[in-house]
XYZ file of C-alpha atoms in Angstrom:
670
model
C 28.653 -83.975 49.243
C 29.475 -81.858 46.384
C 30.422 -78.345 47.105
C 28.042 -75.543 46.101
C 28.784 -73.671 42.927
C 30.505 -70.482 43.906
C 28.634 -67.295 43.168
C 30.633 -65.114 40.800
C 31.838 -61.998 42.452
C 30.533 -58.789 40.914
C 32.919 -55.905 41.044
C 31.340 -52.473 41.068
C 33.056 -49.917 38.900
C 32.012 -46.354 39.515
C 31.626 -44.395 36.279
C 31.204 -40.638 36.305
C 29.288 -39.308 33.306
C 29.418 -35.896 31.641
C 26.867 -34.490 34.052
C 28.949 -35.404 37.052
C 26.448 -38.158 37.883
C 27.536 -41.707 38.780
C 26.229 -45.067 37.742
C 27.180 -48.622 38.708
C 28.645 -50.768 35.971
C 28.954 -54.456 36.781
C 32.075 -56.336 35.817
C 30.394 -58.396 33.082
C 29.785 -55.215 31.069
C 26.067 -54.842 31.690
C 24.677 -51.842 33.468
C 22.044 -51.800 36.105
C 20.723 -49.453 38.659
C 22.375 -50.106 42.019
C 20.589 -50.112 45.259
C 22.369 -46.981 46.360
C 23.247 -45.249 43.120
C 20.926 -44.534 40.167
C 21.204 -43.035 36.717
C 20.583 -39.546 37.920
C 21.200 -37.521 34.743
C 17.950 -35.897 33.575
C 18.665 -37.192 30.095
C 17.698 -40.687 31.259
C 14.145 -39.456 31.684
C 14.002 -39.536 27.883
C 15.982 -42.708 27.143
C 15.756 -46.368 27.977
C 18.705 -48.783 27.961
C 18.186 -51.870 25.849
C 20.358 -54.698 24.517
C 19.926 -54.780 20.723
C 21.792 -57.325 18.626
C 24.135 -57.931 21.505
C 24.953 -54.216 21.896
C 23.774 -51.886 24.570
C 21.748 -48.972 23.170
C 20.031 -45.912 24.555
C 16.583 -45.733 22.860
C 14.862 -42.335 22.673
C 11.408 -42.419 24.228
C 10.138 -39.805 21.763
C 11.427 -40.722 18.329
C 12.678 -44.269 18.966
C 16.179 -43.366 17.769
C 18.845 -45.837 18.939
C 22.101 -44.348 20.189
C 25.220 -46.110 21.494
C 25.367 -46.494 25.245
C 28.655 -48.080 26.201
C 29.941 -47.641 29.697
C 32.571 -45.084 28.741
C 30.525 -43.051 26.246
C 28.973 -40.662 28.732
C 25.760 -38.737 28.018
C 26.856 -35.700 25.981
C 25.661 -37.265 22.713
C 22.326 -38.012 24.378
C 21.927 -34.366 25.370
C 22.793 -33.294 21.817
C 20.076 -35.561 20.467
C 17.477 -34.084 22.794
C 18.238 -30.583 21.504
C 17.385 -31.627 17.939
C 14.716 -34.277 18.515
C 11.745 -33.208 16.396
C 9.218 -35.363 18.240
C 10.294 -34.041 21.630
C 9.768 -30.467 20.439
C 6.339 -31.381 19.147
C 5.437 -32.988 22.489
C 6.762 -29.976 24.392
C 4.544 -27.657 22.359
C 1.578 -30.024 22.595
C 2.066 -30.163 26.356
C 2.094 -26.378 26.545
C -0.880 -26.126 24.221
C -2.826 -28.742 26.154
C -2.385 -26.787 29.364
C -3.484 -23.494 27.789
C -6.082 -24.811 25.359
C -8.397 -26.140 28.028
C -11.827 -24.721 27.153
C -15.352 -25.295 28.356
C -18.081 -26.620 26.098
C -21.716 -25.507 26.056
C -22.487 -27.605 29.123
C -19.599 -26.158 31.093
C -17.466 -29.269 30.922
C -13.742 -28.821 30.432
C -12.394 -29.896 27.092
C -8.714 -30.183 26.171
C -7.656 -29.223 22.666
C -4.195 -30.105 21.405
C -2.266 -28.466 18.606
C -0.226 -30.239 15.973
C 2.090 -28.161 13.808
C 1.700 -28.769 10.075
C 4.511 -27.599 7.781
C 2.300 -27.834 4.702
C -0.430 -25.626 6.150
C 2.084 -22.982 7.160
C 3.646 -23.028 3.696
C 0.235 -22.519 2.090
C -0.472 -19.671 4.500
C 2.725 -17.911 3.444
C 1.795 -18.397 -0.212
C -1.623 -16.811 0.356
C -0.071 -13.866 2.201
C 2.348 -13.240 -0.687
C -0.564 -13.296 -3.126
C -2.745 -10.986 -1.075
C -0.202 -8.303 -0.191
C 2.001 -8.504 -3.281
C 5.049 -9.367 -1.223
C 8.071 -10.375 -3.327
C 8.750 -14.097 -3.482
C 12.189 -13.377 -2.061
C 10.619 -12.619 1.341
C 11.057 -16.290 2.215
C 14.822 -15.805 1.894
C 14.956 -12.707 4.100
C 16.932 -13.445 7.240
C 14.668 -11.432 9.476
C 11.550 -13.148 8.126
C 13.103 -16.549 8.749
C 14.118 -15.590 12.270
C 10.592 -14.493 13.081
C 9.049 -17.712 11.848
C 11.611 -19.788 13.698
C 10.935 -17.854 16.906
C 7.232 -18.609 16.562
C 7.867 -22.301 16.137
C 11.284 -23.923 16.123
C 9.956 -26.835 14.055
C 9.417 -24.596 11.045
C 11.615 -25.679 8.112
C 12.482 -22.792 5.794
C 11.368 -22.944 2.169
C 12.934 -21.543 -0.976
C 11.513 -19.173 -3.591
C 10.982 -22.058 -5.996
C 9.035 -23.992 -3.381
C 6.751 -21.075 -2.582
C 6.302 -20.338 -6.294
C 5.183 -23.918 -6.873
C 2.773 -23.557 -3.961
C 1.244 -20.460 -5.553
C 0.976 -22.133 -8.962
C -0.705 -25.151 -7.385
C -3.093 -22.876 -5.520
C -3.957 -21.070 -8.753
C -4.566 -24.264 -10.731
C -6.699 -25.820 -8.009
C -8.844 -22.746 -7.461
C -9.116 -22.040 -11.187
C -10.505 -25.541 -11.715
C -13.038 -25.060 -8.917
C -14.220 -21.715 -10.252
C -14.433 -22.923 -13.859
C -16.604 -25.809 -12.700
C -18.790 -23.328 -10.856
C -19.046 -21.140 -13.961
C -19.892 -24.116 -16.154
C -22.716 -25.242 -13.864
C -24.019 -21.711 -13.235
C -27.218 -20.923 -15.136
C -26.527 -17.250 -15.897
C -24.331 -15.580 -18.473
C -20.897 -14.116 -17.848
C -20.090 -10.431 -18.412
C -16.455 -9.686 -19.256
C -14.305 -6.638 -18.506
C -10.815 -6.201 -19.883
C -8.126 -3.819 -18.752
C -4.589 -3.405 -20.019
C -1.635 -3.309 -17.625
C 1.926 -2.365 -18.415
C 5.212 -3.176 -16.737
C 7.162 -0.350 -15.155
C 9.608 -0.474 -18.045
C 6.706 -0.101 -20.517
C 8.089 -3.054 -22.486
C 5.493 -5.650 -21.447
C 1.748 -5.546 -21.692
C -0.830 -7.678 -19.901
C -4.579 -8.072 -20.405
C -6.608 -8.596 -17.251
C -9.792 -10.497 -18.058
C -12.416 -10.372 -15.312
C -15.696 -12.268 -15.303
C -18.822 -10.949 -13.579
C -21.916 -13.051 -12.951
C -24.806 -13.589 -10.587
C -24.557 -17.069 -9.172
C -27.367 -19.505 -8.427
C -27.852 -17.971 -4.963
C -28.322 -14.550 -6.604
C -25.037 -13.125 -5.381
C -23.015 -10.845 -7.639
C -19.521 -12.271 -8.070
C -16.383 -11.216 -9.932
C -13.299 -13.281 -10.726
C -10.077 -12.423 -12.498
C -10.050 -15.201 -15.084
C -6.767 -14.479 -16.841
C -3.847 -12.089 -16.656
C -2.510 -12.709 -20.095
C 0.821 -11.491 -21.462
C 0.216 -9.655 -24.770
C 3.279 -9.858 -26.975
C 4.087 -7.249 -29.600
C 2.081 -4.147 -30.436
C -1.409 -3.863 -28.980
C -3.376 -3.683 -32.203
C -7.083 -4.430 -32.358
C -6.428 -7.812 -34.012
C -3.789 -8.752 -31.418
C -6.116 -7.840 -28.527
C -8.970 -9.731 -30.166
C -6.880 -12.881 -30.540
C -5.746 -12.646 -26.926
C -9.262 -12.278 -25.532
C -10.801 -14.818 -27.864
C -8.173 -17.422 -26.966
C -8.808 -16.789 -23.290
C -12.524 -17.414 -23.741
C -11.889 -20.542 -25.791
C -9.358 -21.940 -23.296
C -11.868 -21.477 -20.473
C -14.814 -22.789 -22.588
C -16.749 -19.580 -21.999
C -17.302 -18.404 -25.579
C -20.969 -19.535 -25.470
C -21.790 -17.891 -22.136
C -20.566 -14.315 -22.682
C -23.204 -11.598 -22.399
C -21.069 -8.498 -22.959
C -17.529 -7.121 -22.943
C -16.854 -3.811 -21.198
C -13.760 -1.931 -22.412
C -12.398 1.574 -22.200
C -12.632 3.987 -25.108
C -9.759 3.748 -27.525
C -9.473 2.891 -31.205
C -7.645 -0.403 -30.536
C -10.493 -1.608 -28.335
C -13.062 -0.550 -30.945
C -11.259 -2.666 -33.548
C -10.948 -5.521 -31.047
C -14.701 -5.597 -30.496
C -15.396 -5.559 -34.244
C -13.096 -8.551 -34.817
C -14.486 -10.350 -31.768
C -18.051 -10.100 -33.046
C -16.915 -11.733 -36.276
C -15.212 -14.633 -34.460
C -18.005 -15.367 -31.990
C -21.255 -17.016 -32.960
C -23.861 -14.226 -32.822
C -26.599 -16.729 -32.007
C -24.855 -17.243 -28.661
C -25.002 -13.516 -27.842
C -27.827 -11.454 -26.369
C -29.909 -10.035 -29.254
C -27.173 -11.152 -31.662
C -24.675 -8.768 -30.057
C -26.744 -5.581 -29.655
C -25.588 -5.275 -26.019
C -22.190 -6.861 -26.552
C -19.927 -3.792 -26.658
C -20.184 -1.776 -23.416
C -18.078 1.366 -23.149
C -16.569 2.117 -19.747
C -18.550 4.998 -18.246
C -15.716 5.957 -15.907
C -13.463 6.508 -18.899
C -16.202 8.448 -20.696
C -16.544 10.791 -17.735
C -12.776 11.107 -17.641
C -12.722 12.135 -21.304
C -15.595 14.588 -20.796
C -13.920 16.327 -17.866
C -10.549 16.305 -19.593
C -12.150 18.077 -22.538
C -13.450 20.804 -20.247
C -10.175 21.196 -18.353
C -8.493 22.541 -21.499
C -10.281 25.903 -21.149
C -9.958 26.527 -17.404
C -6.220 26.260 -16.893
C -5.707 30.040 -16.860
C -8.561 30.558 -14.386
C -6.924 28.452 -11.673
C -3.278 29.344 -12.399
C -2.962 31.613 -9.320
C -4.478 28.982 -7.023
C -2.048 26.390 -8.340
C 0.910 28.758 -7.849
C -0.223 29.494 -4.306
C -0.484 25.839 -3.422
C 2.965 25.240 -4.933
C 4.391 28.119 -2.898
C 3.006 26.994 0.473
C 3.739 23.306 -0.033
C 7.192 23.798 -1.566
C 9.114 23.307 1.690
C 8.575 21.969 5.192
C 9.210 25.426 6.641
C 6.457 27.004 4.565
C 4.056 24.159 5.328
C 4.660 24.671 9.054
C 4.204 28.425 8.716
C 0.910 28.000 6.856
C -0.400 25.515 9.401
C 0.762 27.649 12.342
C -0.899 30.772 10.932
C -4.138 28.850 10.359
C -4.077 27.727 13.988
C -3.494 31.307 15.236
C -6.395 32.462 13.069
C -8.726 29.866 14.649
C -9.074 28.025 11.346
C -9.127 24.275 11.751
C -6.347 22.762 9.643
C -7.979 19.382 9.037
C -7.342 19.120 5.296
C -3.911 19.476 3.724
C -3.327 21.524 0.605
C -3.374 19.327 -2.488
C -1.391 19.990 -5.640
C -3.020 18.846 -8.877
C -1.514 16.136 -11.090
C -1.653 16.305 -14.921
C -2.849 12.709 -15.261
C -5.524 12.831 -12.547
C -8.335 15.283 -13.209
C -9.857 14.812 -9.740
C -6.729 16.381 -8.272
C -7.881 19.701 -9.767
C -11.131 19.382 -7.848
C -9.291 18.408 -4.665
C -6.793 21.258 -5.055
C -9.555 23.831 -5.508
C -11.609 22.374 -2.660
C -8.708 22.455 -0.195
C -7.601 25.956 -1.261
C -11.121 27.411 -0.841
C -11.203 26.134 2.729
C -8.209 28.381 3.547
C -9.104 31.352 1.358
C -8.819 33.859 4.223
C -5.441 32.423 5.253
C -4.048 33.042 1.770
C -5.337 36.618 1.836
C -3.780 37.355 5.256
C -0.442 35.781 4.377
C -0.313 38.018 1.316
C 0.048 41.041 3.644
C 2.524 39.338 5.990
C 4.929 37.459 3.712
C 6.657 39.668 1.148
C 7.797 36.648 -0.882
C 4.232 35.477 -1.459
C 3.231 37.377 -4.612
C 0.868 34.959 -6.376
C -2.248 35.290 -4.236
C -5.430 34.764 -6.317
C -7.671 37.738 -6.975
C -11.311 37.892 -5.928
C -12.283 37.024 -9.493
C -10.066 33.944 -9.323
C -11.741 32.865 -6.070
C -15.232 33.323 -7.494
C -14.324 31.254 -10.519
C -12.905 28.568 -8.241
C -16.153 28.449 -6.240
C -18.217 27.964 -9.400
C -15.793 25.383 -10.772
C -15.788 23.366 -7.527
C -19.587 23.233 -7.500
C -19.683 22.023 -11.062
C -16.901 19.464 -10.765
C -18.304 17.960 -7.569
C -21.105 16.178 -9.435
C -18.539 14.577 -11.746
C -16.340 13.645 -8.830
C -19.192 11.971 -6.924
C -20.487 10.054 -9.941
C -17.000 8.883 -10.900
C -16.558 7.567 -7.359
C -19.838 5.660 -7.747
C -18.852 4.256 -11.150
C -15.491 3.095 -9.958
C -15.916 2.508 -6.264
C -14.028 -0.492 -5.025
C -16.922 -2.766 -5.834
C -18.993 -3.144 -8.971
C -22.574 -2.034 -8.222
C -25.418 -3.569 -10.221
C -26.193 -1.751 -13.473
C -29.572 -0.346 -12.390
C -28.102 2.420 -10.200
C -26.377 4.456 -12.900
C -29.022 5.979 -15.198
C -30.077 8.611 -12.697
C -26.520 9.860 -12.191
C -25.692 9.923 -15.894
C -28.861 11.920 -16.627
C -28.055 14.348 -13.810
C -24.648 14.972 -15.370
C -26.318 15.749 -18.677
C -28.693 18.157 -16.923
C -25.808 19.794 -15.061
C -23.949 20.425 -18.297
C -27.082 21.997 -19.761
C -27.323 24.292 -16.739
C -23.678 25.304 -17.136
C -24.521 26.698 -20.567
C -26.558 29.376 -18.750
C -23.703 30.340 -16.438
C -22.731 34.051 -16.381
C -19.084 32.956 -16.573
C -17.841 32.696 -20.144
C -15.225 30.098 -19.224
C -17.893 27.832 -17.699
C -20.083 28.220 -20.776
C -17.218 27.326 -23.077
C -16.279 24.370 -20.893
C -19.883 23.131 -20.872
C -20.095 23.307 -24.682
C -17.020 21.137 -25.128
C -18.117 18.670 -22.490
C -21.635 18.353 -23.921
C -20.246 17.525 -27.343
C -18.165 14.724 -25.828
C -21.127 13.547 -23.707
C -23.504 13.339 -26.667
C -20.914 11.372 -28.626
C -21.138 8.480 -26.141
C -24.658 8.879 -24.701
C -26.379 6.719 -27.312
C -23.997 3.875 -26.504
C -24.834 4.106 -22.784
C -28.582 4.769 -22.801
C -29.684 1.325 -24.029
C -28.142 -0.887 -21.359
C -28.742 1.683 -18.585
C -32.397 2.028 -19.578
C -33.036 -1.727 -19.647
C -31.361 -2.160 -16.242
C -33.540 0.610 -14.872
C -36.691 -1.079 -16.194
C -35.720 -4.201 -14.238
C -35.496 -2.235 -10.988
C -38.923 -2.628 -9.300
C -38.457 0.767 -7.623
C -38.119 2.603 -10.969
C -39.471 0.720 -13.983
C -40.793 2.800 -16.876
C -41.877 5.813 -14.822
C -38.329 6.588 -13.755
C -37.079 6.600 -17.343
C -39.987 8.801 -18.441
C -39.157 11.318 -15.719
C -35.475 11.732 -16.592
C -35.889 11.398 -20.353
C -38.452 14.211 -20.298
C -35.750 16.533 -18.947
C -33.015 15.209 -21.225
C -35.009 14.945 -24.482
C -37.935 17.249 -23.848
C -40.898 16.757 -26.202
C -39.419 13.729 -27.944
C -39.020 11.690 -24.774
C -41.631 9.092 -25.878
C -39.448 8.121 -28.826
C -36.485 7.274 -26.601
C -38.571 5.671 -23.854
C -40.183 3.537 -26.555
C -36.776 2.341 -27.764
C -35.932 1.062 -24.283
C -39.297 -0.732 -23.920
C -38.890 -2.319 -27.382
C -35.441 -3.545 -26.348
C -36.991 -5.154 -23.259
C -39.672 -6.882 -25.338
C -37.045 -8.244 -27.733
C -35.141 -9.631 -24.768
C -38.265 -11.331 -23.402
C -39.029 -12.909 -26.783
C -35.485 -14.177 -27.193
C -35.361 -15.703 -23.698
C -38.813 -17.249 -24.060
C -37.785 -18.875 -27.317
C -34.552 -20.167 -25.826
C -35.752 -21.385 -22.441
C -39.486 -22.064 -23.034
C -39.833 -22.843 -26.755
C -43.035 -24.870 -26.346
C -44.849 -22.127 -24.465
C -43.579 -19.548 -26.890
C -44.733 -21.391 -30.009
C -48.242 -22.139 -28.771
C -49.034 -19.016 -26.768
C -47.325 -15.857 -27.947
C -49.376 -13.746 -25.511
C -47.364 -15.219 -22.623
C -44.430 -13.126 -23.771
C -46.292 -9.846 -23.562
C -48.292 -10.811 -20.482
C -45.261 -11.363 -18.252
C -43.593 -8.046 -19.129
C -46.846 -6.049 -19.087
C -47.877 -7.585 -15.790
C -44.559 -6.561 -14.268
C -44.721 -3.019 -15.669
C -48.352 -2.548 -14.631
C -47.596 -3.401 -11.027
C -46.990 -0.440 -8.749
C -43.386 0.406 -8.084
C -42.234 -0.604 -4.630
C -41.216 2.113 -2.117
C -37.614 3.249 -2.302
C -35.421 1.969 0.509
C -31.776 2.782 1.167
C -30.914 -0.824 1.923
C -32.936 -2.272 -0.957
C -31.330 -5.383 -2.454
C -32.502 -5.800 -6.020
C -30.977 -9.271 -6.331
C -32.905 -10.509 -3.289
C -36.107 -9.096 -4.768
C -35.645 -10.957 -8.040
C -34.687 -14.134 -6.219
C -37.943 -13.949 -4.269
C -40.060 -13.164 -7.338
C -38.362 -15.514 -9.805
C -41.321 -17.883 -9.747
C -43.760 -15.120 -10.676
C -41.584 -13.724 -13.479
C -39.421 -16.624 -14.573
C -38.364 -15.151 -17.930
C -37.823 -11.652 -16.569
C -35.765 -13.076 -13.701
C -33.425 -14.797 -16.186
C -33.009 -11.532 -18.066
C -32.463 -9.515 -14.883
C -29.836 -11.972 -13.737
C -27.831 -11.453 -16.943
C -28.395 -7.694 -17.387
C -27.750 -6.612 -13.785
C -24.388 -8.390 -13.791
C -23.059 -6.281 -16.672
C -20.562 -3.755 -15.289
C -20.369 -0.360 -16.944
C -16.842 0.351 -15.729
C -13.544 -1.472 -16.085
C -11.485 0.433 -13.525
C -11.063 0.503 -9.779
C -11.276 3.629 -7.637
C -7.608 4.577 -7.694
C -7.364 4.683 -11.503
C -10.805 6.119 -12.238
C -9.596 9.694 -12.225
C -6.346 8.943 -14.019
C -5.439 9.251 -17.671
C -2.480 6.936 -17.134
C -2.664 3.129 -17.282
C -2.330 0.481 -14.632
C 1.232 -0.563 -13.883
C 2.683 -3.872 -12.716
C 4.938 -3.394 -9.670
C 8.710 -3.637 -10.322
C 9.361 -6.799 -8.308
C 6.522 -8.621 -10.091
C 7.568 -7.406 -13.510
C 10.644 -9.646 -13.213
C 8.553 -12.790 -12.812
C 7.695 -15.237 -15.558
C 4.296 -14.388 -17.134
C 2.769 -17.654 -15.873
C 3.839 -16.903 -12.288
C 2.593 -13.330 -12.570
C -0.758 -14.552 -13.879
C -1.091 -16.956 -10.959
C -0.380 -14.175 -8.465
C -2.815 -11.721 -10.032
C -5.616 -14.222 -10.564
C -5.298 -15.728 -7.112
C -6.093 -12.338 -5.617
C -9.663 -12.750 -6.849
C -10.168 -16.273 -5.565
C -12.581 -16.383 -2.716
C -11.811 -19.738 -1.138
C -9.370 -20.399 1.702
C -9.563 -16.846 3.002
C -8.195 -15.008 -0.042
C -10.091 -11.770 -0.606
C -11.440 -10.923 -3.999
C -9.400 -8.730 -6.290
C -11.888 -6.276 -7.680
C -15.217 -6.680 -5.965
C -17.250 -6.929 -2.775
C -15.377 -4.286 -0.817
C -16.943 -1.220 0.747
C -18.486 1.176 -1.746
C -17.640 4.355 0.095
C -14.154 5.205 1.365
C -13.456 6.709 4.769
C -11.882 10.144 4.973
C -8.120 10.068 4.452
C -7.391 11.374 7.895
C -9.462 8.669 9.621
C -7.919 5.356 10.549
C -9.990 2.382 9.485
C -10.254 -0.855 11.416
C -8.609 -3.636 9.369
C -11.255 -5.745 7.688
C -8.995 -8.701 6.889
C -6.550 -10.592 9.107
C -3.693 -9.955 6.677
C -4.275 -6.200 6.588
C -0.695 -5.046 7.080
C 2.771 -6.554 7.443
C 2.685 -6.442 11.275
C -0.732 -8.114 11.281
C 0.587 -10.564 8.697
C 3.352 -11.627 11.101
C 0.913 -11.747 13.983
C -1.229 -14.107 11.956
C 1.693 -16.467 11.566
C 2.319 -16.262 15.297
C -1.268 -17.206 15.994
C -1.044 -20.183 13.654
C 2.419 -21.384 14.561
C 1.803 -20.929 18.254
C -1.964 -20.404 18.654
C -2.015 -19.730 22.394
C 0.749 -17.154 22.300
C -0.733 -14.019 23.837
C 2.462 -12.012 24.234
C 5.675 -11.790 22.292
C 7.539 -13.753 25.031
C 7.905 -17.462 24.486
C 7.494 -19.861 27.430
C 10.728 -20.824 29.077
C 10.408 -24.460 28.077
C 10.262 -23.443 24.398
C 13.241 -21.095 24.384
């Protein structure tokens, strides 16, 4: 009988790993879990031992990485891998999110939502925040900014300035293409406003070209189309070439209805050259309504003309404001004395600024509120020797009353959104009537001021009355009766002449649009032209309502008045101002911030234009914000999620770690 084959003896070798744990290693070099001892290091919860190509490997359960696993290697290198394993971090976060993102649906059933971090989405979010808040591109290199983002999500990989710049340029090109396609397919015309910007060094000039239109859903929209670098001197020909090239590049030269510019000789020359270059057959009434002068600038020039004769009358008030705002100690003394006198100190004294005429109004208004305080401090403080006389105060009261109408109308003209054109005629006429009343003032200074301002007003009134009158006709609350009422006060006995000019302009518009859009009807039945306009004018005006939406009215009645609706859609989109609220009262220009002045013109254009793009949560640059501003001492609730730098960082926290409700990270993510 042959003897049985002897069983090879296995010799257990006890190996102690880096964690102080033991494992059994058999003598033939393979490793297995013994009956009494196991691989007790927690790292083995994430690895599996496998023989690959004859070698023993530790395979990561998360990322499938294969690490050496010889009997004497220990587990330190496995622990190091777990600290940097991208997939494990993702699973840790997903596990945390899954626990916290359990929500109930409409039927009350629990539903688990998981979160997957996306580097590309976060990078785009940073690009949009930089665009919106004018952060410098270098913010992505700031150590503190990087630390914050890493603390929100350790998987975030930092990006460079060049990367974020490319992201912004891509965003601009993509959104520009979308908006140009929308403009091309839109049935209405495009009104243009231009505004010149300068760099802080005054060595670079930029032309902002903004398009305004009413889209197919009858919503007024505005988009910054170009922010073009203008090289060399800003002559009329140079400005014309810049604007014309912009229109040609965007294929908009056939869709322009008007161009609104401020009042300067270079812009006048630009408009003359532009009319020569453009095909007049493509323009409304061959260009009769093409050149629109900025009403906010006109009001600025009118008031500036009047301010030249009142400087002496408010000198003492200005000196008093300078005295009591010249040091913190005097400010505190003034405020303390007002409190002891039971005068509510809810408005600070304002010192006027030479380039902002509204500051004169604000200075006078704030000083008049504390008139009695100034008079009492005159008797208490021996150093205060510039207190205004009673005559000075009376002049200030009259001046404040007169300037308030200009202040309110300028706010309307240049509020942070562009209102439709129909709302302005009433306010312009009331300014004219106010100036006429000032001529009867018992104060010689006011009379002289009114004379100068009326001369300036009349110089520009003829340029404004046409477009404002037509827009008013197309307001179903006003129509012809409204124009007749105000023109009777402005022109007196010759009102019919000027009302007739506006009506003739409307008839010419109807004829042109009928010929262009309904040539067959126009050729065979000329009475259709007159019937539609006369039918509209003969209808009773609708009651005035504070929340009346003229665009909604025309959208609803477009089938009844198809030609008039087309005209209204083009006319009501024409803005009569080029400036935003902050620069409306200023005689200075708009200035590019220092950190953006250093950028290449193409990058700067992308940043400025992207601010007007509506998609993907970017707010618009110059439109659709609230018309009226809250008082300066009231705190507004942020309207947008990226309202301030702290909110900006909070937004990133919400995205990078959506369920994070406090600033403390969970222990398993630290």
